[in-house]
mmCIF file of C-alpha atoms and ligand atoms in Angstrom:
data_model
loop_
_atom_site.group_PDB
_atom_site.id
_atom_site.type_symbol
_atom_site.label_atom_id
_atom_site.label_comp_id
_atom_site.label_asym_id
_atom_site.label_seq_id
_atom_site.Cartn_x
_atom_site.Cartn_y
_atom_site.Cartn_z
ATOM 1 C CA MET A 1 -1.059 8.805 2.593
ATOM 2 C CA GLY A 2 -0.874 8.484 6.237
ATOM 3 C CA LYS A 3 -2.572 10.940 8.553
ATOM 4 C CA GLY A 4 0.663 10.823 11.543
ATOM 5 C CA THR A 5 3.079 7.762 10.278
ATOM 6 C CA ALA A 6 6.202 9.290 9.881
ATOM 7 C CA ALA A 7 7.579 8.601 7.238
ATOM 8 C CA ALA A 8 10.412 6.228 7.453
ATOM 9 C CA TYR A 9 11.191 6.548 3.665
ATOM 10 C CA MET A 10 10.683 7.565 0.127
ATOM 11 C CA ALA A 11 11.356 7.369 -2.717
ATOM 12 C CA GLY A 12 9.990 7.907 -6.241
ATOM 13 C CA ASN A 13 6.548 5.540 -6.250
ATOM 14 C CA ALA A 14 7.518 3.858 -2.830
ATOM 15 C CA ILE A 15 6.467 4.812 1.219
ATOM 16 C CA LEU A 16 8.109 1.835 3.326
ATOM 17 C CA TYR A 17 7.223 2.520 7.080
ATOM 18 C CA HIS A 18 9.672 0.826 9.798
ATOM 19 C CA ALA A 19 6.854 -0.044 12.210
ATOM 20 C CA ASP A 20 3.818 -2.427 13.384
ATOM 21 C CA PHE A 21 1.495 -2.591 10.373
ATOM 22 C CA LEU A 22 -1.562 -2.358 13.163
ATOM 23 C CA ASP A 23 0.300 1.554 13.730
ATOM 24 C CA VAL A 24 0.585 1.574 9.681
ATOM 25 C CA ALA A 25 -2.790 1.408 9.276
ATOM 26 C CA GLY A 26 -4.511 3.791 12.337
ATOM 27 C CA ASP A 27 -3.088 6.689 9.868
ATOM 28 C CA MET A 28 -4.457 4.709 6.702
ATOM 29 C CA GLU A 29 -7.698 6.046 5.687
ATOM 30 C CA ASN A 30 -10.557 3.755 4.351
ATOM 31 C CA SER A 31 -10.654 2.882 0.528
ATOM 32 C CA SER A 32 -7.030 4.474 -0.136
ATOM 33 C CA VAL A 33 -5.335 1.514 -2.098
ATOM 34 C CA ASP A 34 -6.015 -0.650 -4.868
ATOM 35 C CA MET A 35 -4.285 -3.920 -4.391
ATOM 36 C CA VAL A 36 -3.097 -5.651 -1.775
ATOM 37 C CA PHE A 37 -0.493 -8.803 -1.678
ATOM 38 C CA THR A 38 1.242 -9.677 1.500
ATOM 39 C CA ASP A 39 2.886 -12.815 2.855
ATOM 40 C CA PRO A 40 1.471 -11.719 6.610
ATOM 41 C CA PRO A 41 3.871 -14.006 9.315
ATOM 42 C CA PHE A 42 2.758 -17.261 10.937
ATOM 43 C CA GLU A 43 3.932 -19.470 13.451
ATOM 44 C CA LEU A 44 4.830 -23.725 11.771
ATOM 45 C CA THR A 45 3.414 -26.065 13.243
ATOM 46 C CA GLY A 46 4.249 -29.572 13.138
ATOM 47 C CA GLY A 47 5.276 -31.172 9.792
ATOM 48 C CA GLY A 48 8.020 -27.881 9.103
ATOM 49 C CA MET A 49 11.744 -27.970 9.377
ATOM 50 C CA LYS A 50 13.402 -26.531 12.742
ATOM 51 C CA ASN A 51 17.407 -25.885 11.900
ATOM 52 C CA GLY A 52 17.293 -27.237 8.921
ATOM 53 C CA LYS A 53 15.988 -30.141 9.909
ATOM 54 C CA LEU A 54 12.292 -32.400 9.647
ATOM 55 C CA ASN A 55 10.208 -31.507 12.445
ATOM 56 C CA TYR A 56 8.206 -34.876 13.339
ATOM 57 C CA LYS A 57 5.981 -33.458 16.290
ATOM 58 C CA GLY A 58 3.017 -32.381 14.897
ATOM 59 C CA GLY A 59 1.142 -29.739 16.656
ATOM 60 C CA GLU A 60 3.961 -28.756 17.879
ATOM 61 C CA VAL A 61 4.613 -24.815 17.918
ATOM 62 C CA PHE A 62 7.354 -23.607 16.830
ATOM 63 C CA SER A 63 9.189 -20.905 14.208
ATOM 64 C CA ASN A 64 11.581 -20.743 11.705
ATOM 65 C CA CYS A 65 11.792 -17.313 9.921
ATOM 66 C CA GLY A 66 13.967 -15.480 12.319
ATOM 67 C CA PHE A 67 11.616 -12.750 12.811
ATOM 68 C CA SER A 68 11.025 -11.178 16.900
ATOM 69 C CA THR A 69 7.905 -10.570 15.775
ATOM 70 C CA LYS A 70 6.521 -14.094 15.193
ATOM 71 C CA HIS A 71 2.839 -13.399 14.887
ATOM 72 C CA ILE A 72 0.083 -11.034 14.473
ATOM 73 C CA ALA A 73 -3.687 -12.790 15.155
ATOM 74 C CA PHE A 74 -5.439 -13.108 10.833
ATOM 75 C CA GLY A 75 -8.136 -11.684 13.060
ATOM 76 C CA ARG A 76 -6.538 -7.506 13.995
ATOM 77 C CA TRP A 77 -4.856 -7.870 10.759
ATOM 78 C CA ILE A 78 -6.970 -8.712 7.558
ATOM 79 C CA PRO A 79 -10.122 -6.664 8.934
ATOM 80 C CA GLU A 80 -7.594 -3.575 8.623
ATOM 81 C CA VAL A 81 -6.339 -4.641 5.141
ATOM 82 C CA TYR A 82 -10.814 -5.044 4.067
ATOM 83 C CA ARG A 83 -11.413 -1.178 5.518
ATOM 84 C CA ILE A 84 -8.308 0.601 4.100
ATOM 85 C CA LEU A 85 -8.105 -1.247 0.346
ATOM 86 C CA LYS A 86 -10.724 -0.140 -2.179
ATOM 87 C CA ASN A 87 -14.290 -1.479 -3.520
ATOM 88 C CA GLU A 88 -14.237 -3.700 -6.965
ATOM 89 C CA ARG A 89 -10.510 -4.004 -5.973
ATOM 90 C CA TYR A 90 -8.722 -7.388 -4.857
ATOM 91 C CA PHE A 91 -6.671 -8.818 -1.857
ATOM 92 C CA TYR A 92 -4.500 -11.617 -2.501
ATOM 93 C CA VAL A 93 -2.551 -13.199 0.209
ATOM 94 C CA MET A 94 0.627 -15.576 0.731
ATOM 95 C CA SER A 95 -0.302 -19.293 3.073
ATOM 96 C CA ASN A 96 1.508 -22.709 3.835
ATOM 97 C CA ASP A 97 -1.401 -25.521 3.682
ATOM 98 C CA ARG A 98 -2.345 -25.209 7.685
ATOM 99 C CA ASN A 99 -2.567 -21.905 7.610
ATOM 100 C CA ILE A 100 -4.613 -21.318 4.580
ATOM 101 C CA PHE A 101 -8.143 -22.300 6.815
ATOM 102 C CA PRO A 102 -7.626 -19.747 9.458
ATOM 103 C CA ILE A 103 -6.908 -17.018 7.044
ATOM 104 C CA HIS A 104 -9.875 -17.885 4.772
ATOM 105 C CA ALA A 105 -12.057 -17.903 8.389
ATOM 106 C CA ALA A 106 -10.883 -14.233 8.982
ATOM 107 C CA CYS A 107 -11.066 -12.927 4.571
ATOM 108 C CA MET A 108 -14.481 -14.280 5.518
ATOM 109 C CA ASP A 109 -15.235 -12.662 8.870
ATOM 110 C CA SER A 110 -13.410 -9.098 7.224
ATOM 111 C CA GLY A 111 -16.785 -9.111 4.455
ATOM 112 C CA PHE A 112 -14.475 -10.100 1.545
ATOM 113 C CA THR A 113 -15.159 -12.561 -1.144
ATOM 114 C CA PHE A 114 -12.847 -15.553 -3.039
ATOM 115 C CA CYS A 115 -11.567 -15.617 -5.741
ATOM 116 C CA GLU A 116 -9.477 -18.216 -6.641
ATOM 117 C CA LEU A 117 -6.550 -20.090 -4.775
ATOM 118 C CA LEU A 118 -3.688 -20.155 -6.463
ATOM 119 C CA VAL A 119 -0.399 -22.185 -6.773
ATOM 120 C CA MET A 120 3.453 -20.830 -6.492
ATOM 121 C CA ASP A 121 4.874 -24.209 -7.537
ATOM 122 C CA LYS A 122 8.690 -24.000 -5.857
ATOM 123 C CA LYS A 123 10.461 -26.648 -8.102
ATOM 124 C CA MET A 124 11.178 -28.105 -5.504
ATOM 125 C CA THR A 125 10.344 -30.382 -2.282
ATOM 126 C CA VAL A 126 10.594 -30.122 1.533
ATOM 127 C CA PRO A 127 9.739 -32.716 3.248
ATOM 128 C CA SER A 128 6.871 -33.683 5.126
ATOM 129 C CA SER A 129 6.269 -36.545 7.197
ATOM 130 C CA TYR A 130 2.924 -36.924 4.439
ATOM 131 C CA TYR A 131 3.559 -36.074 0.862
ATOM 132 C CA PRO A 132 7.520 -34.054 0.351
ATOM 133 C CA LYS A 133 5.977 -30.538 0.033
ATOM 134 C CA ARG A 134 6.022 -27.814 -2.792
ATOM 135 C CA ALA A 135 3.596 -26.134 -2.559
ATOM 136 C CA GLU A 136 2.801 -22.627 -1.332
ATOM 137 C CA PHE A 137 -0.462 -20.989 -1.342
ATOM 138 C CA ILE A 138 -1.660 -17.419 -2.288
ATOM 139 C CA ALA A 139 -5.310 -16.749 -2.065
ATOM 140 C CA MET A 140 -7.558 -13.981 -3.871
ATOM 141 C CA TYR A 141 -10.189 -12.052 -1.977
ATOM 142 C CA ARG A 142 -11.756 -9.497 -3.899
ATOM 143 C CA LYS A 143 -14.052 -5.969 -1.352
ATOM 144 C CA GLY A 144 -16.846 -5.573 -3.265
ATOM 145 C CA GLY A 145 -17.526 -6.203 -7.151
ATOM 146 C CA TYR A 146 -15.839 -8.196 -9.892
ATOM 147 C CA ARG A 147 -13.246 -5.855 -11.826
ATOM 148 C CA LYS A 148 -12.964 -6.780 -15.194
ATOM 149 C CA LEU A 149 -9.093 -6.819 -16.015
ATOM 150 C CA ARG A 150 -7.297 -8.958 -17.593
ATOM 151 C CA PHE A 151 -5.963 -12.258 -15.431
ATOM 152 C CA THR A 152 -3.386 -14.101 -18.086
ATOM 153 C CA GLY A 153 -1.756 -17.472 -17.231
ATOM 154 C CA SER A 154 -2.648 -19.531 -14.510
ATOM 155 C CA THR A 155 -3.760 -20.344 -11.373
ATOM 156 C CA VAL A 156 -0.372 -22.390 -11.084
ATOM 157 C CA LEU A 157 2.822 -20.747 -10.500
ATOM 158 C CA GLU A 158 6.105 -21.067 -12.022
ATOM 159 C CA SER A 159 8.530 -19.729 -9.106
ATOM 160 C CA ARG A 160 12.212 -20.374 -8.617
ATOM 161 C CA LEU A 161 12.323 -19.427 -4.915
ATOM 162 C CA PRO A 162 15.931 -16.748 -4.414
ATOM 163 C CA ARG A 163 18.647 -18.883 -3.470
ATOM 164 C CA GLY A 164 22.062 -18.680 -1.817
ATOM 165 C CA ARG A 165 23.816 -14.846 -2.071
ATOM 166 C CA GLU A 166 20.765 -13.395 -4.392
ATOM 167 C CA LYS A 167 18.073 -14.138 -0.709
ATOM 168 C CA ARG A 168 17.936 -11.419 0.694
ATOM 169 C CA HIS A 169 14.920 -12.253 3.272
ATOM 170 C CA PRO A 170 14.751 -15.950 5.456
ATOM 171 C CA THR A 171 10.968 -16.012 3.305
ATOM 172 C CA GLU A 172 12.386 -14.233 0.525
ATOM 173 C CA LYS A 173 8.660 -14.461 -2.017
ATOM 174 C CA PRO A 174 10.233 -14.445 -5.597
ATOM 175 C CA VAL A 175 9.952 -11.121 -7.893
ATOM 176 C CA PRO A 176 8.813 -12.735 -11.368
ATOM 177 C CA MET A 177 4.971 -13.536 -9.811
ATOM 178 C CA ILE A 178 4.904 -10.919 -8.037
ATOM 179 C CA GLU A 179 5.067 -8.415 -11.093
ATOM 180 C CA HIS A 180 2.762 -10.481 -12.822
ATOM 181 C CA LEU A 181 -0.048 -10.425 -9.997
ATOM 182 C CA VAL A 182 0.605 -7.443 -10.063
ATOM 183 C CA ARG A 183 -0.120 -6.670 -13.228
ATOM 184 C CA CYS A 184 -2.757 -8.778 -13.351
ATOM 185 C CA SER A 185 -4.882 -6.859 -10.638
ATOM 186 C CA THR A 186 -3.879 -2.831 -11.068
ATOM 187 C CA LEU A 187 -4.093 -0.801 -13.328
ATOM 188 C CA GLU A 188 -0.817 1.771 -14.148
ATOM 189 C CA GLY A 189 -0.971 4.730 -11.140
ATOM 190 C CA GLU A 190 -2.170 2.086 -8.913
ATOM 191 C CA VAL A 191 -1.461 1.708 -5.223
ATOM 192 C CA CYS A 192 -0.391 -1.367 -4.194
ATOM 193 C CA LEU A 193 0.084 -2.200 0.061
ATOM 194 C CA ASP A 194 1.908 -4.978 1.470
ATOM 195 C CA PRO A 195 1.816 -4.763 5.183
ATOM 196 C CA PHE A 196 4.479 -6.822 5.713
ATOM 197 C CA MET A 197 6.599 -6.478 3.827
ATOM 198 C CA GLY A 198 9.208 -8.100 4.654
ATOM 199 C CA SER A 199 12.666 -7.476 2.446
ATOM 200 C CA CYS A 200 10.241 -6.018 0.252
ATOM 201 C CA PRO A 201 9.532 -7.711 -3.357
ATOM 202 C CA VAL A 202 6.508 -5.964 -4.041
ATOM 203 C CA GLY A 203 8.058 -2.523 -3.779
ATOM 204 C CA GLU A 204 9.848 -3.749 -6.132
ATOM 205 C CA ALA A 205 7.427 -5.529 -8.513
ATOM 206 C CA CYS A 206 5.820 -1.726 -7.968
ATOM 207 C CA ILE A 207 8.315 -0.853 -9.197
ATOM 208 C CA LYS A 208 8.753 -2.363 -12.466
ATOM 209 C CA ALA A 209 4.562 -2.791 -13.614
ATOM 210 C CA LYS A 210 4.814 1.535 -12.395
ATOM 211 C CA ARG A 211 2.332 0.976 -10.030
ATOM 212 C CA ARG A 212 2.586 2.336 -6.562
ATOM 213 C CA PHE A 213 4.084 0.688 -3.448
ATOM 214 C CA VAL A 214 3.321 1.290 0.003
ATOM 215 C CA GLY A 215 4.996 -1.221 2.794
ATOM 216 C CA ALA A 216 5.619 -1.652 7.019
ATOM 217 C CA GLU A 217 7.443 -3.923 8.049
ATOM 218 C CA ILE A 218 8.640 -4.468 11.787
ATOM 219 C CA GLU A 219 12.448 -5.666 12.048
ATOM 220 C CA ARG A 220 15.079 -2.805 11.162
ATOM 221 C CA ARG A 221 17.391 -5.612 9.305
ATOM 222 C CA TRP A 222 14.483 -5.858 6.664
ATOM 223 C CA PHE A 223 13.851 -2.513 7.098
ATOM 224 C CA GLU A 224 16.785 -1.623 5.576
ATOM 225 C CA ALA A 225 16.839 -4.718 3.280
ATOM 226 C CA SER A 226 13.552 -3.000 2.172
ATOM 227 C CA GLN A 227 15.309 0.251 1.202
ATOM 228 C CA ASP A 228 18.255 -1.148 -0.252
ATOM 229 C CA ARG A 229 16.030 -3.284 -2.823
ATOM 230 C CA ILE A 230 14.051 -0.298 -3.012
ATOM 231 C CA ARG A 231 17.043 1.805 -4.192
ATOM 232 C CA GLU A 232 18.757 -0.741 -6.614
ATOM 233 C CA ALA A 233 14.732 -1.375 -7.815
ATOM 234 C CA ASP A 234 15.081 2.906 -8.463
ATOM 235 C CA SER A 235 18.292 2.487 -10.193
ATOM 236 C CA ASN A 236 17.667 -0.080 -12.269
ATOM 237 C CA ARG A 237 14.738 2.405 -14.091
HETATM 238 C C1 LIG B 301 6.791 -13.854 5.645
HETATM 239 S S1 LIG B 301 7.493 -12.348 6.008
HETATM 240 C C2 LIG B 301 7.128 -11.924 4.484
HETATM 241 C C3 LIG B 301 8.763 -11.946 3.326
HETATM 242 C C4 LIG B 301 9.055 -10.889 1.942
HETATM 243 N N1 LIG B 301 7.582 -11.460 1.415
HETATM 244 C C5 LIG B 301 10.036 -10.886 1.479
HETATM 245 O O1 LIG B 301 9.809 -12.423 0.343
HETATM 246 O O2 LIG B 301 10.985 -10.800 1.544
HETATM 247 C C6 LIG B 301 6.936 -11.761 7.106
HETATM 248 C C7 LIG B 301 7.625 -10.040 7.572
HETATM 249 O O3 LIG B 301 6.545 -9.513 8.864
HETATM 250 C C8 LIG B 301 7.270 -9.271 9.607
HETATM 251 N N2 LIG B 301 6.446 -8.336 10.967
HETATM 252 C C9 LIG B 301 6.473 -9.092 11.565
HETATM 253 N N3 LIG B 301 4.905 -8.703 12.345
HETATM 254 C C10 LIG B 301 5.388 -7.304 11.594
HETATM 255 C C11 LIG B 301 4.087 -6.562 12.324
HETATM 256 N N4 LIG B 301 3.341 -6.361 13.528
HETATM 257 N N5 LIG B 301 4.135 -5.306 11.118
HETATM 258 C C12 LIG B 301 4.804 -4.872 10.623
HETATM 259 N N6 LIG B 301 5.811 -6.272 9.654
HETATM 260 C C13 LIG B 301 5.931 -7.079 10.988
HETATM 261 C C14 LIG B 301 8.660 -9.484 9.639
HETATM 262 O O4 LIG B 301 9.764 -8.883 10.538
HETATM 263 C C15 LIG B 301 8.911 -10.419 8.251
HETATM 264 O O5 LIG B 301 9.949 -9.685 7.903
#
């Protein structure tokens, strides 16, 4: 996969890099992966939660995610995703209601075609200055032409977020929802990339769905959480 970046952890069908995605990307060939699914880092602006309390100051910039690397401009990494993805393949990117607009602009600038806006129904609300928030969004794009696959279910994905002791990362996403999208968008044995893997639910979803996985994570604690998750998923196969 990569030409020069040392693979920090390789197990079965997964390669995990403890590195900045842009460095990993620099070693990845053009058109070398079959799907990209990611939940990228971004700063929260106004209307979110700060120290467990609602932030009422619209426009204030903060992060409650506990990452030391808060933000990497969408215009820096989305073009790399486009380059690395094969033709007629799908890119899914998660977002809140604010960042979806600059993410969409960066995807359009990179050459992607917009496919769908999926809604993740979290089945719980978070306070807001306006309507209590219950959804996150997954924008789906394709590179090149349409690839006919079986897209089952609907554009609303009902998902229970990991809670309490089962939670491995502050913004962890549910494996069953990701596994569904991986199965719909790829064939067995194909490769899925997550540039910002966090605790690696995409890797676990790929192992369950018999797909190969490549992921990058810049922070050691989340990289180690990813290794643990992949070890567990491999041993449960
Ligand atoms: C929103 S979180 C992903 C959480 C993940 N979906 C999960 O369920 O665990 C984004 C992750 O990207 C990582 N990150 C931030 N900048 C990065 C970079 N330049 N390269 C790789 N990872 C980065 C952060 O440390 C964080 O863990």
